[in-house]
Coordinates of C-alpha atoms and ligand atoms in Angstrom, one line a residue:
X1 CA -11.7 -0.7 27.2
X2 CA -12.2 0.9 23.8
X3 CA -11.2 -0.8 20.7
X4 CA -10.8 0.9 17.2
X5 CA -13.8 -0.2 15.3
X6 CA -12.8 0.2 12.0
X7 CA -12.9 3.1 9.4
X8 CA -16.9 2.7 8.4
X9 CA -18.1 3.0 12.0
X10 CA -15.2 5.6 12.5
X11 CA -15.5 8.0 9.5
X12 CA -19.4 7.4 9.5
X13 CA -20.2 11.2 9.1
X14 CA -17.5 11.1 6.3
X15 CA -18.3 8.2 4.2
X16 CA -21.6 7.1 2.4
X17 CA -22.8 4.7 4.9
X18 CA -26.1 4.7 6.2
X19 CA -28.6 2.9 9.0
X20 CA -29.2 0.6 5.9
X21 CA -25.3 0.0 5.3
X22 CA -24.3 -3.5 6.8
X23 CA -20.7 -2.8 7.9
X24 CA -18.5 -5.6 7.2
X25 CA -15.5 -4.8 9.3
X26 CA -12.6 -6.7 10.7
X27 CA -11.5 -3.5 12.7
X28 CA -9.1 -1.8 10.0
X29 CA -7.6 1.4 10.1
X30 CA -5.7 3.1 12.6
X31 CA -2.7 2.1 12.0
X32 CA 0.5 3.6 13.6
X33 CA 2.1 6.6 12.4
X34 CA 5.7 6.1 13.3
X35 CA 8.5 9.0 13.7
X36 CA 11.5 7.7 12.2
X37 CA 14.8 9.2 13.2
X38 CA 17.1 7.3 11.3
X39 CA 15.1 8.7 8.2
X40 CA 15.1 12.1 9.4
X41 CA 18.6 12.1 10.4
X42 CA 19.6 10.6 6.8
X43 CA 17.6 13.5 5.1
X44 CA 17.1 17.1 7.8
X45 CA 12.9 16.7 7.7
X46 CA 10.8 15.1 9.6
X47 CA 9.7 12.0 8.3
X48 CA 6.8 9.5 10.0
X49 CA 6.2 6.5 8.4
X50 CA 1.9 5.1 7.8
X51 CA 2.2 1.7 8.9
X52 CA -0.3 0.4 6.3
X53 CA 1.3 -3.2 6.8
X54 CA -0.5 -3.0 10.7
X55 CA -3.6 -3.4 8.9
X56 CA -6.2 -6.3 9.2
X57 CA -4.8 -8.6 6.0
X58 CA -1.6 -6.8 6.4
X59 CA -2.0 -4.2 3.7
X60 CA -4.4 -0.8 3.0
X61 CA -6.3 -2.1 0.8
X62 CA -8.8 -3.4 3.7
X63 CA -9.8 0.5 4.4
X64 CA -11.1 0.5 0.6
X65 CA -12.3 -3.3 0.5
X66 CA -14.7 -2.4 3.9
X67 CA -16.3 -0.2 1.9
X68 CA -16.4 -1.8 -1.1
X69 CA -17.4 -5.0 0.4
X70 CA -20.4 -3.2 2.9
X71 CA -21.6 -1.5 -0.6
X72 CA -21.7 -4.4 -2.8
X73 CA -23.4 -6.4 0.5
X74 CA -26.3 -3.3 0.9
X75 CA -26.6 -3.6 -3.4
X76 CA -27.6 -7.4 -2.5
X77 CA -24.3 -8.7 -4.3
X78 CA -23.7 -12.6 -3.5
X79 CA -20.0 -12.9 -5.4
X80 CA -17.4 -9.9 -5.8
X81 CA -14.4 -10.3 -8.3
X82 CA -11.3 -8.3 -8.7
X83 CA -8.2 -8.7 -10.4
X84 CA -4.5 -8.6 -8.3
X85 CA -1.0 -8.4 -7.7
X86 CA -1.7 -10.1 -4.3
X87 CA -2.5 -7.8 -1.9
X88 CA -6.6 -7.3 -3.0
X89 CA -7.2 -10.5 -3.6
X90 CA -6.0 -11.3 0.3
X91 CA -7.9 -8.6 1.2
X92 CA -11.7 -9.5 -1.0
X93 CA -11.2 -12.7 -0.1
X94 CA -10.8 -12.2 3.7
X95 CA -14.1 -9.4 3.5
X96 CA -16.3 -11.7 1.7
X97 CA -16.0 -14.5 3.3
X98 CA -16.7 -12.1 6.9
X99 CA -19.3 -11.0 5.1
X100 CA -20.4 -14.7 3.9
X101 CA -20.0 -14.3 0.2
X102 CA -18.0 -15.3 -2.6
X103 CA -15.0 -13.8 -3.8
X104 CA -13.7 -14.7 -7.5
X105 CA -9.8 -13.5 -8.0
X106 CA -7.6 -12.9 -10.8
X107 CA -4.5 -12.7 -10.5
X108 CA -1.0 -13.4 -12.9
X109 CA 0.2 -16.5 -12.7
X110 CA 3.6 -17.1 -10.8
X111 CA 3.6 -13.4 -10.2
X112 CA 2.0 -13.0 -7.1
X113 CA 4.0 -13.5 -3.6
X114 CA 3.6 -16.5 -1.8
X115 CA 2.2 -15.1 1.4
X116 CA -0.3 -13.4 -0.7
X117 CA -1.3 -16.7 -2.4
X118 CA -2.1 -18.2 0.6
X119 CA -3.9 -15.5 2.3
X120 CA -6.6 -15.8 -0.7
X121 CA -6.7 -19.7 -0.4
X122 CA -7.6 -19.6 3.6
X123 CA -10.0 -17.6 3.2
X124 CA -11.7 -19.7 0.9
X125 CA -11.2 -17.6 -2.6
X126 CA -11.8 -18.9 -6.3
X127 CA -8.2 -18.1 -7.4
X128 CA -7.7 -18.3 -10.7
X129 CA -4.3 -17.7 -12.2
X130 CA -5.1 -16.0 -15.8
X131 CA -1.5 -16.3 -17.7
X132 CA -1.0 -12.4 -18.3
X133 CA -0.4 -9.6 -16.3
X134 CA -2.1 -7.6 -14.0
X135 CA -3.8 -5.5 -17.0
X136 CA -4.5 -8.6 -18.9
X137 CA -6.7 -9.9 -15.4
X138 CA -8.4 -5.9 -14.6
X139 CA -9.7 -6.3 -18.4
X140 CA -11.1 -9.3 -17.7
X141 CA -12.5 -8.7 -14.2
X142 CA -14.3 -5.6 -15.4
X143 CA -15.4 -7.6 -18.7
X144 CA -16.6 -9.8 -16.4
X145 CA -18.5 -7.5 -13.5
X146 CA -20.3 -5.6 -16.5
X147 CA -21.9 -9.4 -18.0
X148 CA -22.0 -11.2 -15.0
X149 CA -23.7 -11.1 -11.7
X150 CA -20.2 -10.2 -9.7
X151 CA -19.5 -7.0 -8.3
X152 CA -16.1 -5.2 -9.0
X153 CA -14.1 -4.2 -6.1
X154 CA -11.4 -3.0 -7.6
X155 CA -10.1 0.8 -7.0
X156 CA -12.1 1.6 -10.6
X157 CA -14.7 0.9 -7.9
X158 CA -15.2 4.5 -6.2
X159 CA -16.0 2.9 -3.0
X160 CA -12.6 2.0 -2.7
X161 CA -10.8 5.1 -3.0
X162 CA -13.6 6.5 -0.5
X163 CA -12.5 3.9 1.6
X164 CA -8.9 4.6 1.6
X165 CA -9.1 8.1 1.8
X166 CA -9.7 8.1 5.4
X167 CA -6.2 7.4 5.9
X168 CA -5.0 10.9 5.0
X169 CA -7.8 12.1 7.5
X170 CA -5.9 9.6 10.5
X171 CA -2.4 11.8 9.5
X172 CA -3.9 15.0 9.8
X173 CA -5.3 13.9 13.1
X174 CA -1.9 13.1 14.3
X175 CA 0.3 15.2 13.3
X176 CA -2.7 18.5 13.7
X177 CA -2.2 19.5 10.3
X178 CA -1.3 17.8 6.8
X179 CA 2.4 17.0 6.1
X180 CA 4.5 18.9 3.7
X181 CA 5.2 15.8 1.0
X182 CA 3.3 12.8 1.0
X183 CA 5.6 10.0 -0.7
X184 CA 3.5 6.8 -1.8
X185 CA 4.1 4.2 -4.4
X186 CA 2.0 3.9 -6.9
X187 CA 0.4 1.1 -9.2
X188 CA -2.9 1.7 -9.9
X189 CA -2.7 5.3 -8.8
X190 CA -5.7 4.3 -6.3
X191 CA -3.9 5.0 -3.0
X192 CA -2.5 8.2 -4.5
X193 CA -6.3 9.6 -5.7
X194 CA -7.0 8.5 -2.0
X195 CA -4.9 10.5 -0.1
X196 CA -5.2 13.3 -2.4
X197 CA -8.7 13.3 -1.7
X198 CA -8.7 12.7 1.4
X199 CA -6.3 15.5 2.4
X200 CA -8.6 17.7 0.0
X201 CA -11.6 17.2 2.4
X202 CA -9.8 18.0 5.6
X203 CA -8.7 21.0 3.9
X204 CA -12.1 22.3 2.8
X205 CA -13.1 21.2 6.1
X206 CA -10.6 23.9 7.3
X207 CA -8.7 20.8 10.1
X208 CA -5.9 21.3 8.1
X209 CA -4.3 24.6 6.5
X210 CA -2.2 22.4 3.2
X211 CA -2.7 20.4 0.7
X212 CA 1.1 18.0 1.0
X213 CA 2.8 17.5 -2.4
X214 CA 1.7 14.1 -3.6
X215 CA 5.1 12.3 -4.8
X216 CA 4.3 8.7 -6.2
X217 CA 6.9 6.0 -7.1
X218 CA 6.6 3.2 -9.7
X219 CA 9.3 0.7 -10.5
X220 CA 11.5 1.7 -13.3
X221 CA 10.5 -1.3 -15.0
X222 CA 7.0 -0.3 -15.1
X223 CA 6.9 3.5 -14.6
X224 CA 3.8 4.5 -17.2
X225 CA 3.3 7.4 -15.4
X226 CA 6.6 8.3 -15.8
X227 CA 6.9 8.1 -18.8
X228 CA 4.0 8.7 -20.3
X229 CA 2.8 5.8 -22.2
X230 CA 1.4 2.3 -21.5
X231 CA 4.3 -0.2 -20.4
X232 CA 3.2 -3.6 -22.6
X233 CA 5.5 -5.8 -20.3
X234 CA 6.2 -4.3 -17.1
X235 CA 8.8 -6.0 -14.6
X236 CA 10.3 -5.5 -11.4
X237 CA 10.8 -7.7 -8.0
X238 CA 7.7 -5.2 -6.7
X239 CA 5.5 -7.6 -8.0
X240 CA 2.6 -5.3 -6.1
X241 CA 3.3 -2.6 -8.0
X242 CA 3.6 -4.7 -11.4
X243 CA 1.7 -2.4 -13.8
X244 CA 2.0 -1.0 -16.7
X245 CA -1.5 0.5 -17.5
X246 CA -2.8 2.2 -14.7
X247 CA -6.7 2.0 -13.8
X248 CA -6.6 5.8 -12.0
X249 CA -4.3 7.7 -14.5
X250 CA -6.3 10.4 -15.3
X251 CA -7.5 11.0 -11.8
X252 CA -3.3 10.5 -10.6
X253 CA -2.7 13.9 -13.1
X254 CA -5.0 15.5 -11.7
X255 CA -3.9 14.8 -8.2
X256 CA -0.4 15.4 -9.5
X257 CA -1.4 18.8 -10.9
X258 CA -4.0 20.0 -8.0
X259 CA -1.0 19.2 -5.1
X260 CA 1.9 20.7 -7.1
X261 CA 3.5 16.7 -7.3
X262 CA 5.8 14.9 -9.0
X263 CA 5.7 10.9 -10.6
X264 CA 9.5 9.7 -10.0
X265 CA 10.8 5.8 -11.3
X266 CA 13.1 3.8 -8.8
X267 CA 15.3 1.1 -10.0
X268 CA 15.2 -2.5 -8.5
X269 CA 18.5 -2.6 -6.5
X270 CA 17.2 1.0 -5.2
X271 CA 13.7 -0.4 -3.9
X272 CA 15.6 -3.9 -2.1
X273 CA 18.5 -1.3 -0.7
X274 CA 15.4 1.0 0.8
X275 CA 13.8 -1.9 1.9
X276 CA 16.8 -2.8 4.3
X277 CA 16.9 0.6 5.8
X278 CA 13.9 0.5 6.5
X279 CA 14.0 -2.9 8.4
X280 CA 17.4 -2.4 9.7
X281 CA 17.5 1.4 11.0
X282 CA 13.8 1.7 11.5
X283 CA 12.7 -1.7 12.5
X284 CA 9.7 -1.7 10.1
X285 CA 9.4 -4.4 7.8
X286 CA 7.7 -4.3 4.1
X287 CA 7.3 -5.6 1.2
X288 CA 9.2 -4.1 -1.7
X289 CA 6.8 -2.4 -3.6
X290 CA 6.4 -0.7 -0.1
X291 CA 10.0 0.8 0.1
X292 CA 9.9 2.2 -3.0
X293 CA 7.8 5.7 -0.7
X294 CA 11.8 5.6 1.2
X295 CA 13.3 5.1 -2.0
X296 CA 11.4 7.8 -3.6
X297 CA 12.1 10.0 -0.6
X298 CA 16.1 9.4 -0.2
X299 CA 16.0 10.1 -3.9
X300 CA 14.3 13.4 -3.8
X301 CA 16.4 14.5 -0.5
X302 CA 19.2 13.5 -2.3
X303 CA 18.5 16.2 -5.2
X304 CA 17.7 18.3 -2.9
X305 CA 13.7 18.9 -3.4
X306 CA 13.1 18.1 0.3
X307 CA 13.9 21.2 2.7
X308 CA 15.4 20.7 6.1
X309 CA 12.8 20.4 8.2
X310 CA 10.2 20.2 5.9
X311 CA 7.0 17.5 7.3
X312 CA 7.4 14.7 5.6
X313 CA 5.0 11.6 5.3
X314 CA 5.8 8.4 3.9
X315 CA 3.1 5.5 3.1
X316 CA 4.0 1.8 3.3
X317 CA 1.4 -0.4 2.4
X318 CA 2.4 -3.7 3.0
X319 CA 3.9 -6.1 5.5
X320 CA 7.0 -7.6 5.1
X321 CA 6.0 -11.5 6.1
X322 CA 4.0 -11.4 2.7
X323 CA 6.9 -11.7 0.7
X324 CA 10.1 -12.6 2.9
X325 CA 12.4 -14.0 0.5
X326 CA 14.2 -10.3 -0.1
X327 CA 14.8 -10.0 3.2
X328 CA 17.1 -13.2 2.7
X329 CA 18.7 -12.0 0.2
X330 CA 22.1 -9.6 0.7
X331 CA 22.8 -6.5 -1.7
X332 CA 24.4 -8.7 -4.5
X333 CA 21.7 -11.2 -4.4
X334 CA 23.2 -13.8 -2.7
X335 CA 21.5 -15.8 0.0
X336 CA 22.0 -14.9 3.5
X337 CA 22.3 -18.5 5.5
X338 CA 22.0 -17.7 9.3
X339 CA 25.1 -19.3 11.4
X340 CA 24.7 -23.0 12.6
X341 CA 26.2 -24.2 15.9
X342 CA 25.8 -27.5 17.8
X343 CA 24.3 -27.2 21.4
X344 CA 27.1 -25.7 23.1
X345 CA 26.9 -21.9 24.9
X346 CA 30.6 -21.1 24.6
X347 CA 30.4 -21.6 20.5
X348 CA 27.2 -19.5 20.3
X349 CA 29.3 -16.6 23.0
X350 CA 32.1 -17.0 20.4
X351 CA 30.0 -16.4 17.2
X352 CA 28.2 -13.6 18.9
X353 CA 31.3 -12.1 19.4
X354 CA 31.5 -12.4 23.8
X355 CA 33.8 -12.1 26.0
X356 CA 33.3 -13.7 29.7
X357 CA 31.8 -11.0 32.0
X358 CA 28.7 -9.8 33.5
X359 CA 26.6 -7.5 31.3
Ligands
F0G401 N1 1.7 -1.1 -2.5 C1 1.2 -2.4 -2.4 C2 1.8 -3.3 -1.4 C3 0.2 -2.8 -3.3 O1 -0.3 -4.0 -3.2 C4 -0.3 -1.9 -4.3 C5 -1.4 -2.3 -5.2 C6 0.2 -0.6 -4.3 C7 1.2 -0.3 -3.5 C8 -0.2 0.4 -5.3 O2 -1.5 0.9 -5.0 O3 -2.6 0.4 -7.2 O4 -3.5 2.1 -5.6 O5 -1.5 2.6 -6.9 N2 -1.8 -3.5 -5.3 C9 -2.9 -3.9 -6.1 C10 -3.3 -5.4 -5.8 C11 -2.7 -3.7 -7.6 O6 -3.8 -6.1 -6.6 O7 -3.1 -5.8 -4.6 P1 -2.3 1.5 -6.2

């Protein structure tokens, strides 16, 4: 049978690879596009849900790093660096070392989930915790790519954005046409230039007849797009999304401007409560920084800028199992201990809430 075989050898006659390109792959893209009722009953459209945590390291970021990785490889690069929240360094590291080269990663020190953490240490990264943020460790990757033989793959890095836009181009295939809104969350403002382009090319292409309305999301704790200015000390439990000087800005406004879109802030207790509707009504599990695209859209719906009806795509870009420890966690913060019972069947019946009787 036929396997996907990843975005390069997929999107071949849409991306810059060549006969020279060596296509480091580890089969990404493709990833489910989900209908969700619960979603679309909670808000009149039709909302699908991108499944970006199905992907090879568990987030999107491995449709830009094949392509950044398979560049830097054909430029003769022997070390890539980038800086993180996480999910890219899982995701450099993982390429490299398919590809057989080193990856250097930067990444904030105790602000990075713990699944993330390790993904980078088994697959054999140099991680190096830089005490600063995010921004602090993009300045210093990119001081370091321009004086040092290491090649930048972060999204500043156009081959990443290439890389990710092809999953606007899987949407359009799906649903025969692009959606009305396209909610995403937004950190760097990357993913969002992705799509956007992405969506831009099928349209000039004539596949589809729309561009969607690009709505991005950032934490309200870090929201410079928001609001307009540079956020010197951004928080928020979306530790992916942790940034308060995004690398894409001035592409993001023009992506905002070209699809008629709109930048919103979600508070904290707002991301974790999407998160769980997600999980619970849904059954799709993500990080936070991912539920903030269900926050943003419950929001919106709620002040009524989504029509009934209107085709609605949501983006979540990372699995759940890389950072668990919302999940058990109820709405006030306390910790959720599952039930414990000795080994006896009538104890677990009563718990569960059984009476005698066949099913
Ligand atoms: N969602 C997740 C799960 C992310 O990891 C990121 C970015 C974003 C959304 C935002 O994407 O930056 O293109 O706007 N994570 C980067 C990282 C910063 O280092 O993993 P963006």
């Amino acid at each position: 049978a036929k396997q996907w075989r990843g975005v390069l050898h997929e999107y071949a006659d849409r991306l810059d690879v060549t006969a020279k390109t060596p296509i480091i792959s580890l089969g990404e893209g493709g990833t489910p596009l989900i209908y969700a009722s619960a979603l679309s009953a909670r808000t009149g459209a039709k909302v699908w849900v991108k499944y970006e945590g199905m992907n090879p390291t568990g987030s999107f970021k491995d449709r830009g790093m094949t392509m950044a990785v398979s560049k830097a490889v054909e430029a003769g690069a022997k070390a890539v660096i980038c800086a993180s929240t996480g999910n890219t360094s899982a995701s450099a590291a993982a390429y490299a070392t398919h590809a057989g080269i080193t990856a250097a990663v930067l990444v904030p020190e105790g602000k990075i989930a713990m699944g993330k953490l390790a993904q980078a240490i088994a697959h054999n990264a140099q991680l190096i915790q830089v005490q600063g943020n995010f921004d602090d460790c993009l300045d210093m990757a990119r001081e370091l790519a321009a004086n040092y033989p290491v090649h930048l793959v972060n999204s500043v890095n156009n081959d990443r954005i290439e890389g990710q836009k092809t999953a606007a181009f899987e949407i359009v295939e799906v649903l025969e046409d692009a959606p009305d809104f396209h909610f995403i969350p937004v950190g760097n403002a990357g993913n969002y230039t992705a799509y956007t382009r992405g969506y831009t090319e099928e349209l000039e292409r004539g596949i589809s007849t729309k561009l969607p309305r690009m709505f991005g999301f950032q934490a309200a704790g870090s929201a410079p797009l928001v609001t307009g200015h540079i956020v010197k000390h951004p928080e928020t439990v979306a530790s992916a999304i942790r940034i308060g000087n995004p690398a894409s800005w001035e592409l993001a406004l023009a992506a905002r401007e070209a699809t008629d879109g709109y930048f919103g802030a979600i508070e904290d207790a707002k991301i974790l409560e999407a998160q769980r509707i997600l999980s619970q009504e849904v059954g799709i599990f993500v990080e936070p920084a991912s539920a903030i695209s269900v926050a943003g859209l419950l929001e919106r719906s709620e002040a009524g800028q989504v029509p009934a009806d209107a085709t609605v795509v949501l983006t979540v870009t990372g699995h759940g199992l890389k950072d668990p420890q919302w999940a058990l966690r109820n709405a006030d913060g306390g910790d959720i201990t599952p039930t414990i019972v000795p080994v006896d069947v009538t104890e677990v019946a009563s718990v569960l809430g059984l009476a005698k009787g066949s099913a």
